[in-house]
PDB file of C-alpha atoms in Angstrom:
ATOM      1  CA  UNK Z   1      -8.534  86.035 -47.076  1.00 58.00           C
ATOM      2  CA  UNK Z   2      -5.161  87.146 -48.356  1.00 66.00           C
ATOM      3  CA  UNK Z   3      -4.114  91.178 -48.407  1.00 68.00           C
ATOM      4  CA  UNK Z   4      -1.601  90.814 -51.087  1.00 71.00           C
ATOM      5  CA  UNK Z   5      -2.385  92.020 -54.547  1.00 67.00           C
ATOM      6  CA  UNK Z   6      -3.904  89.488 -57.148  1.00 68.00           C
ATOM      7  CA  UNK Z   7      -2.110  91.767 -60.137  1.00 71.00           C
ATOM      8  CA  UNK Z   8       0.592  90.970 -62.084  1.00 72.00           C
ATOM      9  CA  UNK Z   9       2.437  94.026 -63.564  1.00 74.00           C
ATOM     10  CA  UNK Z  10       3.116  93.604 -67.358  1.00 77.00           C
ATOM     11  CA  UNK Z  11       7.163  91.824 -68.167  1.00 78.00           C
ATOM     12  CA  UNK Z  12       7.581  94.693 -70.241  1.00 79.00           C
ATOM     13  CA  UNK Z  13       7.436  97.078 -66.503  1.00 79.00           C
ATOM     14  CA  UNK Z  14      10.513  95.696 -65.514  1.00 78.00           C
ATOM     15  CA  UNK Z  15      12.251  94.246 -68.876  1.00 82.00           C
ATOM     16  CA  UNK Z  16      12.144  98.151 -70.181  1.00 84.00           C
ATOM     17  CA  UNK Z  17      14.645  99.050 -67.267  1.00 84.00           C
ATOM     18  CA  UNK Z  18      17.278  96.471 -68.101  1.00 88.00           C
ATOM     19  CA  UNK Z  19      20.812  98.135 -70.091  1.00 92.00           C
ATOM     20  CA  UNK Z  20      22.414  96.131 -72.480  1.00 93.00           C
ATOM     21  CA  UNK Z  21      24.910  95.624 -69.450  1.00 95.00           C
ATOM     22  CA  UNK Z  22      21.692  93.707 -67.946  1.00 92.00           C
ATOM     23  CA  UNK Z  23      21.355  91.844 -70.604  1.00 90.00           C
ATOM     24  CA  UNK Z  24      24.984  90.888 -71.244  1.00 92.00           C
ATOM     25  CA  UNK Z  25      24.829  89.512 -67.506  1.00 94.00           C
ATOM     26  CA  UNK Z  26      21.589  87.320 -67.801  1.00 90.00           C
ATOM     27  CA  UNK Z  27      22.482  85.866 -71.609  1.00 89.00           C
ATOM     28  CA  UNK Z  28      26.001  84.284 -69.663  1.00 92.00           C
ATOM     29  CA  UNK Z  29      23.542  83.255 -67.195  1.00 89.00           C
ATOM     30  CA  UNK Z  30      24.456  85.394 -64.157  1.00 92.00           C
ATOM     31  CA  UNK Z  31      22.788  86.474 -61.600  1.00 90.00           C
ATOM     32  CA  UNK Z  32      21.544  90.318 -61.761  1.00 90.00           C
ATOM     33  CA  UNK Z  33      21.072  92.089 -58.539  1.00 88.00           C
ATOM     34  CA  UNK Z  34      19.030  95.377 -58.657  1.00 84.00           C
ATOM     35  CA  UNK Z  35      18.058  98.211 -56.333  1.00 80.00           C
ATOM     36  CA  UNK Z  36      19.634  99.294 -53.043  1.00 76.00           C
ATOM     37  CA  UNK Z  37      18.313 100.462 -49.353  1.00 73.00           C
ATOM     38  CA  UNK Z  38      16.075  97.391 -49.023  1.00 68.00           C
ATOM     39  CA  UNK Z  39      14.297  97.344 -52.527  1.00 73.00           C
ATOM     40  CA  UNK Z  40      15.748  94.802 -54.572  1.00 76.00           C
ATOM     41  CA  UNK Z  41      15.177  93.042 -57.563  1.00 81.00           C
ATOM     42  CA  UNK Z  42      17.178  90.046 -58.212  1.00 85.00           C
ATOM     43  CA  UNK Z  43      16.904  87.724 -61.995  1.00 88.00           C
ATOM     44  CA  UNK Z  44      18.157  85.010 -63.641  1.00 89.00           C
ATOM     45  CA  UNK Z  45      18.112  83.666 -67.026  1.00 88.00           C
ATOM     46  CA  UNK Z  46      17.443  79.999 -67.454  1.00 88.00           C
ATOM     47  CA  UNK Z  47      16.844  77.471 -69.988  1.00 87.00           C
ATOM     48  CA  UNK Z  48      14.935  75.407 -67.402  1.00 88.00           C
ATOM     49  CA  UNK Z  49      11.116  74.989 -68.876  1.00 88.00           C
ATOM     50  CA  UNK Z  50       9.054  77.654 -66.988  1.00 89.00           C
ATOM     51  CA  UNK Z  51       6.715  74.263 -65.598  1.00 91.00           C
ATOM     52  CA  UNK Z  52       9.617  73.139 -64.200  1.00 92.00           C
ATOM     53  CA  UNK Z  53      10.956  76.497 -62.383  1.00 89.00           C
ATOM     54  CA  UNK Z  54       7.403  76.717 -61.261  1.00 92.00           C
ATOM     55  CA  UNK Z  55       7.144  73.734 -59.299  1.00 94.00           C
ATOM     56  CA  UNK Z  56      10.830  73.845 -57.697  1.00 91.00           C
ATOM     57  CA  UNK Z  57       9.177  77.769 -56.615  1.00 91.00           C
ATOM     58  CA  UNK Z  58       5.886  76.693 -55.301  1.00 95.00           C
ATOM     59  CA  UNK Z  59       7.656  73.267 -53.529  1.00 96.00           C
ATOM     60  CA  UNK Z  60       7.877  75.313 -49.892  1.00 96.00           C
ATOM     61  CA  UNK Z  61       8.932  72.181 -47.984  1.00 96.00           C
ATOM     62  CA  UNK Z  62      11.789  71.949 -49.516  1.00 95.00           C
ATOM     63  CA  UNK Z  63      12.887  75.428 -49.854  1.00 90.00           C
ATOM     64  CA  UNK Z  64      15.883  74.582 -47.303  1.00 90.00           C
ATOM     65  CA  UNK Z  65      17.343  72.438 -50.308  1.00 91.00           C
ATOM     66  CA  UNK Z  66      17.700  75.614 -52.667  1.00 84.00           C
ATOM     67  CA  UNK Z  67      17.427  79.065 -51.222  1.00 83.00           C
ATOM     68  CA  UNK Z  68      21.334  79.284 -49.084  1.00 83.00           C
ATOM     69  CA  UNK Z  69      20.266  80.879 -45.940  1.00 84.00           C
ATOM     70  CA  UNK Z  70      17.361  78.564 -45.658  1.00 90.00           C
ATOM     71  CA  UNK Z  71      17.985  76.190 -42.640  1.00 94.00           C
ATOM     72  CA  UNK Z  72      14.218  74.842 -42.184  1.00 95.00           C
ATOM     73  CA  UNK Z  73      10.870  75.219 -44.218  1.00 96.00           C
ATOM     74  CA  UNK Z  74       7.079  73.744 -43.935  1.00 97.00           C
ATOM     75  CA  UNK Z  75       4.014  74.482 -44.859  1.00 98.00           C
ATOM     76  CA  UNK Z  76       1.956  75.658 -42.199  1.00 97.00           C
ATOM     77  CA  UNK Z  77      -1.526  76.048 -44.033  1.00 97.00           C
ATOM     78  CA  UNK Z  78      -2.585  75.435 -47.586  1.00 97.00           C
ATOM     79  CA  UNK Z  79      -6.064  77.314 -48.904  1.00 95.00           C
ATOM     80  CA  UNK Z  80      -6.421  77.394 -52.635  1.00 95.00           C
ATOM     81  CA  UNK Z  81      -3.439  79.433 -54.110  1.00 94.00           C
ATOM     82  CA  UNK Z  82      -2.945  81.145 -50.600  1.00 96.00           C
ATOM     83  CA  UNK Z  83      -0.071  79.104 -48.470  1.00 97.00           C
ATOM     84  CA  UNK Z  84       1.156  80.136 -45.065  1.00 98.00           C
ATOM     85  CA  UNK Z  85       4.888  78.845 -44.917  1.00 97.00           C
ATOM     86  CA  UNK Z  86       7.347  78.903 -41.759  1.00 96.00           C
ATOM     87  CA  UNK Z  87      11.093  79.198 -42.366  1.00 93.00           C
ATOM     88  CA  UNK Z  88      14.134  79.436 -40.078  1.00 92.00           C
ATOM     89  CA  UNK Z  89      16.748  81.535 -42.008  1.00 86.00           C
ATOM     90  CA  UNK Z  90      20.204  80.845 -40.645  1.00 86.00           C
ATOM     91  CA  UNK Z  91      23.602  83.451 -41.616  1.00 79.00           C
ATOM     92  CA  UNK Z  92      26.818  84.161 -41.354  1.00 80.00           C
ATOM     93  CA  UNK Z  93      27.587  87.551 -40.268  1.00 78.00           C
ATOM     94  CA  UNK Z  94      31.077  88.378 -39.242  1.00 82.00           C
ATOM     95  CA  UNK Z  95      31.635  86.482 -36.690  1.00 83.00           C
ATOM     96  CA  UNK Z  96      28.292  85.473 -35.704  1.00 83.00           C
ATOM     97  CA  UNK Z  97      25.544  83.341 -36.930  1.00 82.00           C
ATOM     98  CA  UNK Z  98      22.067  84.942 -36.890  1.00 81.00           C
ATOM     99  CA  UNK Z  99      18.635  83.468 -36.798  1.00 84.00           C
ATOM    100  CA  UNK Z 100      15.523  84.684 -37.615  1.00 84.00           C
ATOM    101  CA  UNK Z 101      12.414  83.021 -38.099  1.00 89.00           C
ATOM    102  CA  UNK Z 102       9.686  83.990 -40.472  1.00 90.00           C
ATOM    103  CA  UNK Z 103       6.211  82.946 -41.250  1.00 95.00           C
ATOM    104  CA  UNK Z 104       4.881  84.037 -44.890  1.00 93.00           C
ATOM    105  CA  UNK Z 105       1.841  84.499 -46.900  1.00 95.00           C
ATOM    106  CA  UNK Z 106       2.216  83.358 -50.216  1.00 95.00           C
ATOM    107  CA  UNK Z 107       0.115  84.030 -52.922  1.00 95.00           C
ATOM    108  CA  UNK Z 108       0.536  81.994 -56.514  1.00 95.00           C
ATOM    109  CA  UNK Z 109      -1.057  83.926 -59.485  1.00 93.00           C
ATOM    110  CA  UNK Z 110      -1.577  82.666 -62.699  1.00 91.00           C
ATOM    111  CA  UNK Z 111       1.287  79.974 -62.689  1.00 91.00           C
ATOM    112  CA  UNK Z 112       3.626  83.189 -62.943  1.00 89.00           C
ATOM    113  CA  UNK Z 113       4.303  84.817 -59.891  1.00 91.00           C
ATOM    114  CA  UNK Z 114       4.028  84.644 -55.963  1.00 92.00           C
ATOM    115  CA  UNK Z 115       3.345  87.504 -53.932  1.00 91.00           C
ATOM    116  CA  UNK Z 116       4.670  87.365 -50.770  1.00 91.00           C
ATOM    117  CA  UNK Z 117       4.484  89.156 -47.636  1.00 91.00           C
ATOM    118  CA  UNK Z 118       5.454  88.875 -43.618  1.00 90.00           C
ATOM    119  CA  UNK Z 119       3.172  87.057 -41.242  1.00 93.00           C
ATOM    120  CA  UNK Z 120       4.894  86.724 -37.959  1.00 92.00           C
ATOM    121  CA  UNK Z 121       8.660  86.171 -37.541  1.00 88.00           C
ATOM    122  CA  UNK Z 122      11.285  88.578 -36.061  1.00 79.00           C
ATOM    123  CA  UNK Z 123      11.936  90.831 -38.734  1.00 77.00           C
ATOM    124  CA  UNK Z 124       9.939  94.327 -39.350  1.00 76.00           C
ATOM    125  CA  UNK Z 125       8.479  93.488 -42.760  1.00 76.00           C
ATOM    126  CA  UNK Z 126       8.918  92.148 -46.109  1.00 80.00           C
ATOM    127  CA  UNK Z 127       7.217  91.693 -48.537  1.00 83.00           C
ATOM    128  CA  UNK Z 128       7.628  91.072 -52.653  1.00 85.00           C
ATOM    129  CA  UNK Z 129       6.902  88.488 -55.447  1.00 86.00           C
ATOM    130  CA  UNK Z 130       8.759  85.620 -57.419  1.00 87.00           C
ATOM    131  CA  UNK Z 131       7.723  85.655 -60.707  1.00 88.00           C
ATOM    132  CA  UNK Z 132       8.523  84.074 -64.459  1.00 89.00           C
ATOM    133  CA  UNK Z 133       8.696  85.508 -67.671  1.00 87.00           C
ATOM    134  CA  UNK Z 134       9.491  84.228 -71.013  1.00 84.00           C
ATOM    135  CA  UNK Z 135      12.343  86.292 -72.206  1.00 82.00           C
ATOM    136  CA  UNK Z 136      11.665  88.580 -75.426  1.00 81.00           C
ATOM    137  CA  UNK Z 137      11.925  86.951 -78.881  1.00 77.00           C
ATOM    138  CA  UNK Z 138      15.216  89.058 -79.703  1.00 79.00           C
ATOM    139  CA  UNK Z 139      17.224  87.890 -76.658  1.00 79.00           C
ATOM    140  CA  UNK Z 140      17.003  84.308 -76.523  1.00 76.00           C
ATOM    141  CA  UNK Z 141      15.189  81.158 -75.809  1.00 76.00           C
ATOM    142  CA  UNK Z 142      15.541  81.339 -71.859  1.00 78.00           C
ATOM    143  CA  UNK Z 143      12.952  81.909 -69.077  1.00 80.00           C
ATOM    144  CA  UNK Z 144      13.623  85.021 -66.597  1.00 78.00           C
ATOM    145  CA  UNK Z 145      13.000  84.359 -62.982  1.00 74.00           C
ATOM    146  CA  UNK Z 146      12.486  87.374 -61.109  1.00 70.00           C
ATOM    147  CA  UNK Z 147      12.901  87.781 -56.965  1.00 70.00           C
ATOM    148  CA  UNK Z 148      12.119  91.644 -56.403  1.00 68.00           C
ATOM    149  CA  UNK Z 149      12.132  92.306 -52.304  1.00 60.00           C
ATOM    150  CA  UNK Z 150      10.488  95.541 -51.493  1.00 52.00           C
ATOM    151  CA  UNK Z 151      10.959  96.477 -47.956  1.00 48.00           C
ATOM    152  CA  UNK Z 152      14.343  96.100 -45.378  1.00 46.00           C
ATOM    153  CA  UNK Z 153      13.656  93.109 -44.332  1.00 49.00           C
ATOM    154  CA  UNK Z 154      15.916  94.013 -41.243  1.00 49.00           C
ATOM    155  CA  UNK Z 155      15.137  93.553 -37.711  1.00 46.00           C
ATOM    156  CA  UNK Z 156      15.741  91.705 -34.505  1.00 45.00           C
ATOM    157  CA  UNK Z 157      17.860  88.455 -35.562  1.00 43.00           C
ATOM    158  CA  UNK Z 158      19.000  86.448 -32.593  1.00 44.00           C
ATOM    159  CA  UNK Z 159      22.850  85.355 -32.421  1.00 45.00           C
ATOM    160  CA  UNK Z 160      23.420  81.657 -32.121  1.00 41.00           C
TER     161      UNK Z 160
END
């Protein structure tokens, strides 16, 4: 049985904070990071159908092919909406590359958004959710994907 949270806070939570700086950034499709000191919120703006954005976010095999410091992914286990995956993440960091690996819970809610949240791995925690929202009528024909991170995230990471 899964610990993370089966809600799903209204778009309107998170759309309310955005400036019209925001929302100049996501209409010229950029990417908008949020937050600082470990709690981030990252978004996107994209006409891609929000069936389609789904599947490339629930496709965890593969996540090596679009997330950049993704080296490896599988699924380890696979219960209903609740899937365990492992993933080696491999950076650059100044002159070093650093490893860490990770196994996550993920939780898919209402074909909208994935709560996530550290299993194992060498980091101290993390946790957060993926989610989709159709943008507002007055802004645009274009699907928002939300990452928000909540927690550092930081830890041991081994050098290669």
């Amino acid at each position: 049985m899964s610990r993370l949270s089966r809600q799903v806070q209204p778009a309107e939570t998170y759309l309310a904070k955005l400036t019209e700086a925001d929302w100049a950034t996501l209409m010229k499709r950029e990417v908008l990071l949020k937050g600082s000191k470990g709690q981030y919120g990252v978004m996107v703006a994209t006409p891609v159908d929000a069936g389609i954005a789904w599947a490339v976010l629930t496709d965890y095999d593969n996540f090596y092919r679009f997330l950049p410091s993704v080296a490896e992914s599988r699924v380890v286990e696979k219960e209903g909406d609740r899937t365990v995956v492992e993933q080696l993440d491999r950076r650059r960091i100044l002159l070093s590359t650093m490893e860490s690996l990770v196994r996550t819970e993920n939780l898919e809610i209402d074909r909208q958004q994935i709560s996530f949240r550290l299993l194992e791995g060498n980091l101290e925690y993390m946790y957060g959710h993926w989610r989709i929202d159709p943008s507002p009528s007055d802004r645009g024909d274009l699907n928002l994907l939300l990452v928000s991170r909540a927690g550092k995230g930081r830890g041991r990471c081994w050098p290669l």
